Structures are given as structure tokens and as C-alpha cells.
Short mmCIF file of C-alpha atoms and ligand atoms in Angstrom, two decimals:
data_model
loop_
_atom_site.label_atom_id
_atom_site.label_comp_id
_atom_site.label_asym_id
_atom_site.label_seq_id
_atom_site.Cartn_x
_atom_site.Cartn_y
_atom_site.Cartn_z
CA MET A 1495 0.00 0.00 0.00
CA HIS A 1496 1.33 3.44 -0.92
CA VAL A 1497 1.14 6.00 1.87
CA ILE A 1498 1.34 9.49 0.39
CA THR A 1499 1.19 12.90 2.04
CA ASP A 1500 2.03 15.07 -0.97
CA PRO A 1501 -0.92 16.00 -3.25
CA HIS A 1502 1.38 16.20 -6.30
CA GLN A 1503 2.52 12.62 -5.75
CA LEU A 1504 -1.09 11.57 -5.34
CA ARG A 1505 -2.01 13.21 -8.62
CA THR A 1506 0.94 11.64 -10.45
CA LEU A 1507 0.26 8.09 -9.26
CA CYS A 1508 -3.48 8.31 -9.96
CA TRP A 1509 -2.74 9.70 -13.40
CA GLU A 1510 -0.35 6.81 -14.16
CA TRP A 1511 -3.05 4.33 -13.18
CA ARG A 1512 -5.60 6.13 -15.31
CA CYS A 1513 -3.27 6.09 -18.35
CA ARG A 1514 -2.90 2.33 -17.91
CA GLY A 1515 -6.68 1.99 -18.06
CA ASP A 1516 -7.11 1.16 -14.37
CA LYS A 1517 -10.37 2.40 -12.85
CA ALA A 1518 -10.00 3.92 -9.40
CA ALA A 1519 -12.43 4.27 -6.50
CA LEU A 1520 -11.99 7.11 -4.00
CA VAL A 1521 -13.14 6.74 -0.39
CA PRO A 1522 -12.87 10.09 1.46
CA THR A 1523 -12.66 9.75 5.26
CA MET A 1524 -11.55 11.52 8.42
CA GLY A 1525 -10.00 8.32 9.80
CA PHE A 1526 -10.33 6.47 13.12
CA PHE A 1527 -11.67 3.61 11.06
CA HIS A 1528 -14.58 1.39 12.04
CA GLN A 1529 -16.58 -1.20 10.12
CA GLY A 1530 -18.57 1.54 8.37
CA HIS A 1531 -15.41 2.92 6.75
CA LEU A 1532 -14.15 -0.59 6.05
CA SER A 1533 -17.41 -1.55 4.31
CA LEU A 1534 -16.83 1.34 1.86
CA MET A 1535 -13.24 0.22 1.26
CA ARG A 1536 -14.30 -3.40 0.71
CA TRP A 1537 -16.99 -2.35 -1.74
CA ALA A 1538 -14.37 -0.24 -3.55
CA ARG A 1539 -11.94 -3.19 -3.59
CA GLN A 1540 -14.55 -5.46 -5.16
CA ASN A 1541 -15.68 -2.94 -7.74
CA SER A 1542 -12.52 -1.15 -8.94
CA ASP A 1543 -8.98 -1.80 -10.09
CA ARG A 1544 -7.47 0.71 -7.64
CA VAL A 1545 -8.66 1.86 -4.24
CA VAL A 1546 -7.65 5.29 -2.94
CA VAL A 1547 -8.57 6.25 0.62
CA SER A 1548 -8.04 9.78 1.89
CA LEU A 1549 -7.66 10.34 5.62
CA PHE A 1550 -7.94 14.02 6.39
CA VAL A 1551 -9.59 15.78 9.31
CA ASN A 1552 -10.71 18.72 7.22
CA PRO A 1553 -10.59 21.92 9.31
CA ALA A 1554 -12.90 23.71 6.87
CA GLN A 1555 -15.87 21.54 7.82
CA PHE A 1556 -15.65 22.23 11.57
CA GLY A 1557 -17.24 25.31 13.10
CA PRO A 1558 -15.95 27.34 16.05
CA GLY A 1559 -16.27 25.38 19.29
CA GLU A 1560 -16.67 22.04 17.48
CA ASP A 1561 -14.40 19.03 17.99
CA LEU A 1562 -11.62 19.67 15.43
CA ASP A 1563 -8.90 19.57 18.09
CA SER A 1564 -10.22 16.52 19.90
CA TYR A 1565 -11.30 14.45 16.87
CA PRO A 1566 -10.06 10.89 17.53
CA VAL A 1567 -6.86 9.89 15.71
CA ASP A 1568 -5.02 6.57 15.35
CA TRP A 1569 -3.02 6.63 12.15
CA GLU A 1570 -1.07 3.42 12.81
CA ARG A 1571 -4.19 1.37 13.36
CA ASP A 1572 -5.91 3.05 10.39
CA ARG A 1573 -2.95 2.24 8.21
CA ASP A 1574 -3.06 -1.45 9.18
CA LEU A 1575 -6.83 -1.66 8.68
CA ALA A 1576 -6.63 0.03 5.27
CA GLU A 1577 -3.89 -2.36 4.19
CA GLN A 1578 -5.94 -5.37 5.35
CA ALA A 1579 -8.94 -4.06 3.38
CA GLY A 1580 -6.81 -4.13 0.21
CA VAL A 1581 -6.41 -0.37 -0.21
CA ASP A 1582 -3.78 0.60 -2.83
CA LEU A 1583 -3.15 4.16 -1.72
CA LEU A 1584 -3.69 5.94 1.60
CA PHE A 1585 -3.53 9.71 1.25
CA LEU A 1586 -2.66 11.48 4.51
CA PRO A 1587 -2.13 15.17 3.74
CA GLU A 1588 -1.28 18.01 6.07
CA ALA A 1589 -3.89 20.78 6.07
CA SER A 1590 -1.28 23.21 4.73
CA ALA A 1591 -0.80 21.02 1.64
CA LEU A 1592 -4.48 21.38 0.69
CA TYR A 1593 -5.27 24.90 1.88
CA ALA A 1594 -2.76 27.56 0.88
CA PRO A 1595 -2.71 30.64 3.14
CA ALA A 1596 -4.44 32.58 0.36
CA HIS A 1597 -7.17 29.95 -0.12
CA ALA A 1598 -10.36 31.82 -1.03
CA THR A 1599 -12.51 29.49 -3.14
CA TRP A 1600 -15.46 27.53 -1.81
CA VAL A 1601 -17.89 25.11 -3.39
CA GLU A 1602 -21.41 25.46 -2.02
CA VAL A 1603 -24.79 23.85 -2.58
CA PRO A 1604 -26.78 26.27 -0.44
CA GLU A 1605 -30.32 24.88 -0.69
CA LEU A 1606 -29.41 21.35 0.24
CA SER A 1607 -26.97 22.56 2.90
CA ALA A 1608 -29.45 24.72 4.82
CA PRO A 1609 -31.79 22.14 6.47
CA LEU A 1610 -31.01 19.31 8.94
CA CYS A 1611 -27.35 19.47 10.03
CA GLY A 1612 -26.92 22.79 8.21
CA ARG A 1613 -29.11 24.61 10.73
CA THR A 1614 -26.59 24.24 13.53
CA ARG A 1615 -23.52 23.75 11.31
CA PRO A 1616 -23.90 26.57 8.76
CA HIS A 1617 -20.47 26.24 7.08
CA HIS A 1618 -20.05 22.49 7.42
CA PHE A 1619 -21.15 21.41 3.95
CA ARG A 1620 -19.24 24.06 2.07
CA GLY A 1621 -16.14 22.64 3.82
CA VAL A 1622 -17.19 19.14 2.79
CA CYS A 1623 -17.93 20.11 -0.83
CA THR A 1624 -14.68 22.01 -1.19
CA ILE A 1625 -12.51 19.18 0.11
CA VAL A 1626 -14.38 16.53 -1.89
CA ALA A 1627 -14.02 18.65 -5.04
CA LYS A 1628 -10.28 18.97 -4.40
CA LEU A 1629 -9.91 15.22 -3.81
CA LEU A 1630 -11.89 14.40 -6.97
CA LEU A 1631 -9.66 16.69 -9.02
CA LEU A 1632 -6.49 15.21 -7.55
CA THR A 1633 -7.50 11.57 -8.03
CA LEU A 1634 -9.94 11.63 -11.00
CA PRO A 1635 -11.64 8.43 -9.83
CA GLU A 1636 -14.24 6.50 -11.80
CA VAL A 1637 -16.35 6.23 -8.63
CA ALA A 1638 -16.36 7.92 -5.21
CA VAL A 1639 -17.90 6.05 -2.30
CA PHE A 1640 -19.87 7.58 0.61
CA GLY A 1641 -21.97 6.23 3.46
CA GLN A 1642 -25.73 6.76 3.78
CA LYS A 1643 -25.15 7.50 7.47
CA ASP A 1644 -24.34 11.03 6.29
CA TRP A 1645 -27.38 11.14 3.99
CA GLN A 1646 -27.39 14.91 3.62
CA GLN A 1647 -23.72 14.90 2.67
CA LEU A 1648 -24.40 12.23 0.05
CA ALA A 1649 -27.33 14.19 -1.43
CA ILE A 1650 -25.18 17.34 -1.61
CA ILE A 1651 -22.23 15.59 -3.23
CA ARG A 1652 -24.53 14.00 -5.82
CA ARG A 1653 -25.87 17.48 -6.67
CA MET A 1654 -22.38 18.99 -6.78
CA VAL A 1655 -20.96 16.44 -9.22
CA VAL A 1656 -23.95 16.80 -11.55
CA ASP A 1657 -23.91 20.60 -11.42
CA LEU A 1658 -20.15 20.94 -11.93
CA GLY A 1659 -19.88 18.05 -14.39
CA PHE A 1660 -17.36 15.99 -12.44
CA PRO A 1661 -16.78 12.82 -14.50
CA VAL A 1662 -17.38 10.53 -11.53
CA ARG A 1663 -20.07 8.15 -10.34
CA ILE A 1664 -21.21 8.52 -6.72
CA GLU A 1665 -21.92 5.31 -4.82
CA GLY A 1666 -23.92 5.50 -1.56
CA ARG A 1667 -23.52 2.53 0.78
CA PRO A 1668 -25.80 1.36 3.62
CA ILE A 1669 -25.28 2.29 7.27
CA VAL A 1670 -23.21 -0.23 9.23
CA ARG A 1671 -24.47 -0.65 12.79
CA GLU A 1672 -23.24 -2.13 16.05
CA GLN A 1673 -25.13 -5.25 17.16
CA ASP A 1674 -27.35 -3.10 19.39
CA GLY A 1675 -28.32 -0.87 16.44
CA LEU A 1676 -26.10 2.16 17.09
CA ALA A 1677 -24.78 3.50 13.77
CA MET A 1678 -20.99 3.20 13.79
CA SER A 1679 -19.21 6.54 14.02
CA SER A 1680 -15.76 7.73 14.99
CA ARG A 1681 -17.51 10.11 17.38
CA ASN A 1682 -19.00 7.20 19.37
CA ALA A 1683 -15.58 7.21 21.07
CA TYR A 1684 -16.77 10.30 22.98
CA LEU A 1685 -19.45 8.26 24.79
CA ASP A 1686 -18.65 7.00 28.29
CA GLU A 1687 -19.93 3.57 29.30
CA GLU A 1688 -23.23 4.87 30.63
CA LEU A 1689 -24.06 7.01 27.59
CA ARG A 1690 -22.85 4.29 25.23
CA ALA A 1691 -25.50 2.02 26.76
CA ARG A 1692 -28.17 4.68 26.08
CA ALA A 1693 -27.05 5.60 22.54
CA PRO A 1694 -28.84 2.72 20.70
CA LEU A 1695 -32.13 4.38 21.70
CA LEU A 1696 -31.56 6.85 18.87
CA TYR A 1697 -32.03 4.09 16.29
CA ALA A 1698 -34.67 2.32 18.40
CA GLY A 1699 -36.77 5.50 18.24
CA LEU A 1700 -36.43 5.72 14.45
CA CYS A 1701 -37.55 2.08 14.15
CA ARG A 1702 -40.58 2.76 16.38
CA ALA A 1703 -41.52 5.75 14.25
CA ARG A 1704 -41.34 3.55 11.16
CA GLN A 1705 -43.89 1.23 12.78
CA TRP A 1706 -46.12 4.14 13.80
CA ALA A 1707 -45.98 5.39 10.20
CA ASP A 1708 -48.15 2.43 9.15
CA ARG A 1709 -51.04 4.16 10.95
CA GLU A 1710 -49.99 7.78 11.43
CA ARG A 1711 -49.59 9.45 8.01
CA ASP A 1712 -49.20 13.02 9.27
CA PRO A 1713 -45.47 13.90 9.47
CA LYS A 1714 -46.01 16.54 12.19
CA ALA A 1715 -47.91 14.13 14.44
CA LEU A 1716 -45.37 11.37 13.83
CA LEU A 1717 -42.43 13.65 14.67
CA LEU A 1718 -44.18 14.89 17.82
CA SER A 1719 -44.71 11.31 19.01
CA LEU A 1720 -41.06 10.53 18.34
CA ARG A 1721 -39.90 13.67 20.17
CA GLN A 1722 -42.00 12.71 23.18
CA TRP A 1723 -40.66 9.15 23.05
CA TYR A 1724 -37.05 10.40 23.08
CA GLU A 1725 -37.80 12.87 25.90
CA ARG A 1726 -39.22 10.00 27.96
CA GLU A 1727 -36.76 7.23 27.10
CA ILE A 1728 -33.56 9.20 26.88
CA PRO A 1729 -34.02 12.42 28.88
CA GLU A 1730 -30.27 12.99 29.11
CA ALA A 1731 -30.16 13.61 25.33
CA ARG A 1732 -30.70 17.03 23.80
CA ILE A 1733 -32.55 16.83 20.49
CA ASP A 1734 -30.89 18.83 17.72
CA TYR A 1735 -33.46 17.91 15.04
CA LEU A 1736 -36.04 15.33 14.03
CA GLU A 1737 -37.25 15.70 10.45
CA LEU A 1738 -39.12 13.91 7.70
CA VAL A 1739 -37.76 15.05 4.36
CA ASP A 1740 -37.74 14.16 0.70
CA PRO A 1741 -34.70 11.86 0.26
CA ASP A 1742 -33.38 13.83 -2.75
CA THR A 1743 -34.40 17.47 -2.22
CA LEU A 1744 -34.29 17.31 1.62
CA ALA A 1745 -37.43 19.48 1.67
CA ARG A 1746 -39.87 18.70 4.51
CA VAL A 1747 -42.64 16.34 3.41
CA GLU A 1748 -46.25 17.31 4.05
CA THR A 1749 -47.69 13.79 3.77
CA LEU A 1750 -46.32 10.28 3.96
CA ASP A 1751 -47.61 9.04 0.62
CA ARG A 1752 -44.12 8.63 -0.93
CA SER A 1753 -40.82 7.48 0.46
CA ALA A 1754 -39.40 9.90 3.03
CA LEU A 1755 -36.21 10.13 5.01
CA LEU A 1756 -36.59 10.20 8.77
CA ALA A 1757 -33.45 11.97 10.01
CA ALA A 1758 -32.38 12.69 13.58
CA ALA A 1759 -29.53 14.33 15.46
CA LEU A 1760 -29.11 14.13 19.24
CA HIS A 1761 -26.50 15.50 21.59
CA LEU A 1762 -25.50 12.90 24.13
CA GLY A 1763 -22.76 14.05 26.47
CA ARG A 1764 -19.94 15.36 24.28
CA ALA A 1765 -21.15 13.42 21.25
CA ARG A 1766 -23.52 14.64 18.58
CA LEU A 1767 -25.06 11.52 17.05
CA ILE A 1768 -26.88 11.44 13.72
CA ASP A 1769 -28.89 8.65 12.16
CA ASN A 1770 -31.58 8.15 9.53
CA LEU A 1771 -34.07 5.67 8.17
CA LEU A 1772 -35.93 5.59 4.87
CA LEU A 1773 -39.67 5.18 5.33
CA GLY A 1774 -41.57 3.56 2.51
CA HIS A 1775 -38.53 1.44 1.61
CA THR A 1776 -36.92 -1.60 3.17
CA GLN A 1777 -33.42 -0.61 4.29
P1 AMP B 223 -16.07 10.11 8.28
O1 AMP B 223 -14.70 9.55 8.50
O2 AMP B 223 -16.94 10.07 9.50
O3 AMP B 223 -16.05 11.45 7.58
O4 AMP B 223 -16.78 9.13 7.26
C1 AMP B 223 -16.18 8.78 6.04
C2 AMP B 223 -17.20 8.05 5.19
O5 AMP B 223 -17.66 6.90 5.88
C3 AMP B 223 -18.44 8.89 4.89
O6 AMP B 223 -18.85 8.69 3.55
C4 AMP B 223 -19.45 8.37 5.89
O7 AMP B 223 -20.78 8.52 5.47
C5 AMP B 223 -19.07 6.89 5.93
N1 AMP B 223 -19.54 6.27 7.16
C6 AMP B 223 -19.36 6.73 8.43
N2 AMP B 223 -20.00 5.93 9.31
C7 AMP B 223 -20.61 4.96 8.58
C8 AMP B 223 -21.44 3.85 8.91
N3 AMP B 223 -21.76 3.56 10.16
N4 AMP B 223 -21.88 3.07 7.90
C9 AMP B 223 -21.56 3.36 6.61
N5 AMP B 223 -20.78 4.39 6.23
C10 AMP B 223 -20.32 5.18 7.21
#
């Protein structure tokens, strides 16, 4: 496995592969790998000639007071796990190699970035779009792979590549969960034992709401029941949002006659946990 920190070297190697006719898959990550990340890498391994994984805790997607400085890091372990997953190239840049002091260009998809996580993280997705655009230009992959855990991110990236004409296919992969249902996340490391035991209730609530949706077709009533369920079952959590939105446009749905995304974010201790479930589909 190549481990590269220099963007120019990354570009050169990816270009050589491309000239040989090899098709590459890019998996952008912030590291501290878990089975969710590894599922993306394995999919990439099975579906491409070359697998490129970027590991970069992108400062541009963190707001003031967020966890940029405490984001969990274990490069040695990540390196071993990537190698075991059959990754060809691990890209580990310094922030200064990707953002020059004079950096002044941002890629934004404002409408899709405003709801859900965008309400409390107003600059998050422009940071995500900008870094993903840079990584796509450096690696020119045939496919880039993202997790449905970050559904809003996936919807925004799909829009960005269509609108800017990036010659890449976007693959969205299912959420990988712990046995108790908690969606895997690097940020689960912030949970102490007690809160870790409570965290699966986030997904349990979404599953209950899916059952209620068989009878309750009014999104507002359904979301109110879910809010009350969380307040009762997990009073130590602070609800950031609970929403039912169109899976593509992320606009709030007024009725439940088509498929809808049920999306939630909760603060639990130091961790902000997000999760989602498609209603009207089997997931
Ligand atoms: P992150 O390192 O958290 O930025 O995530 C890197 C990629 O892994 C993103 O495309 C995430 O959506 C995806 N990912 C994170 N957690 C999971 C999970 N539990 N299941 C599937 N994909 C995930």
C-alpha cells in the first residue's frame, strides 16, 4: 500500500493508473476507522482496479467550538486496517498542503446545505464540498464512495458532481451498525460507558416511528410522538433535530404518501449523534 502525504505525488500516481486503463475508486474519510469505513473500502476493492482512501480531518468543515482539536486519531491502526482491506493508496495530507494561506474558493450547494445538520452547522457542507471537489480533481476516480449514514452529505455531493460536471459516479452505501443498532461513528468514542448504553435508543426510536408510520400518516404528528418518546426514554439527550424530508431534495414532506427520510440528530454528552431511516422502503 502506498502512503502518500504530498498531493502532487497523489495526482501523479493516480494519473499513471488512469493512463494504464485502471479504474479507481476514492473513499474520502476523516479516519479512526470502524466497520462503516471498512465496508466502503471493501466495496471499492470489489468494484474497482485501484482503491484510494483519503484520511484528512478537514478543518474547513468544523465550526468554532466544534471538535476539530479533539477528533479521535489513530493513524497506525488506520494504516493497518486500510492495508488489510486491500487499499492501494492511503492519502494522509497536512492541512497546509491542501489549503494555501491565500485559499479563497469555496464550493457550495446552499439549498441542500441549509436544512437538517446545516441549521446548527452553517459552514459544514461548504467545507465538505470544497474538500471533496479537491480530492476528486487530484485523483480523477471513476467512482467515489460515501456512506448513507451522512445522507445529507451524500445528497449534496450528488448534486455537486452533476452541477459541476465531475466525470465521476457517486456510490452510496448502507449504514453499518453495532449489534445493538447504534450506527458506527468515529464520534462514538466520545461516549462513556453509561451514555454508550443509552445511545442505541436513537435508532430504536427511528424504528418505532417507522412502525407508527403504518397508521400515522401526518409527518407533524409522527415527529411529535417521536420527540415525546425520546424525551421520555432518553431524557439525558438534547434533540438537535427530528425531520421527515424528501430523500433527494431534503425538503420537509407534508404527507407520507411517498418514500421519506426520517433523520435525527441528538447530543448525548460530548457526542452529537446522527442517524436516519428511509420510510416507505426496506433498508
Ligand atoms: P467520516 O470519517 O466520518 O467522515 O466518514 C467517512 C465516510 O464513511 C463517509 O462517507 C461516511 O458517510 C461513511 N460512514 C461513516 N459511518 C458509517 C457507517 N456507520 N456506515 C456506513 N458508512 C459510514
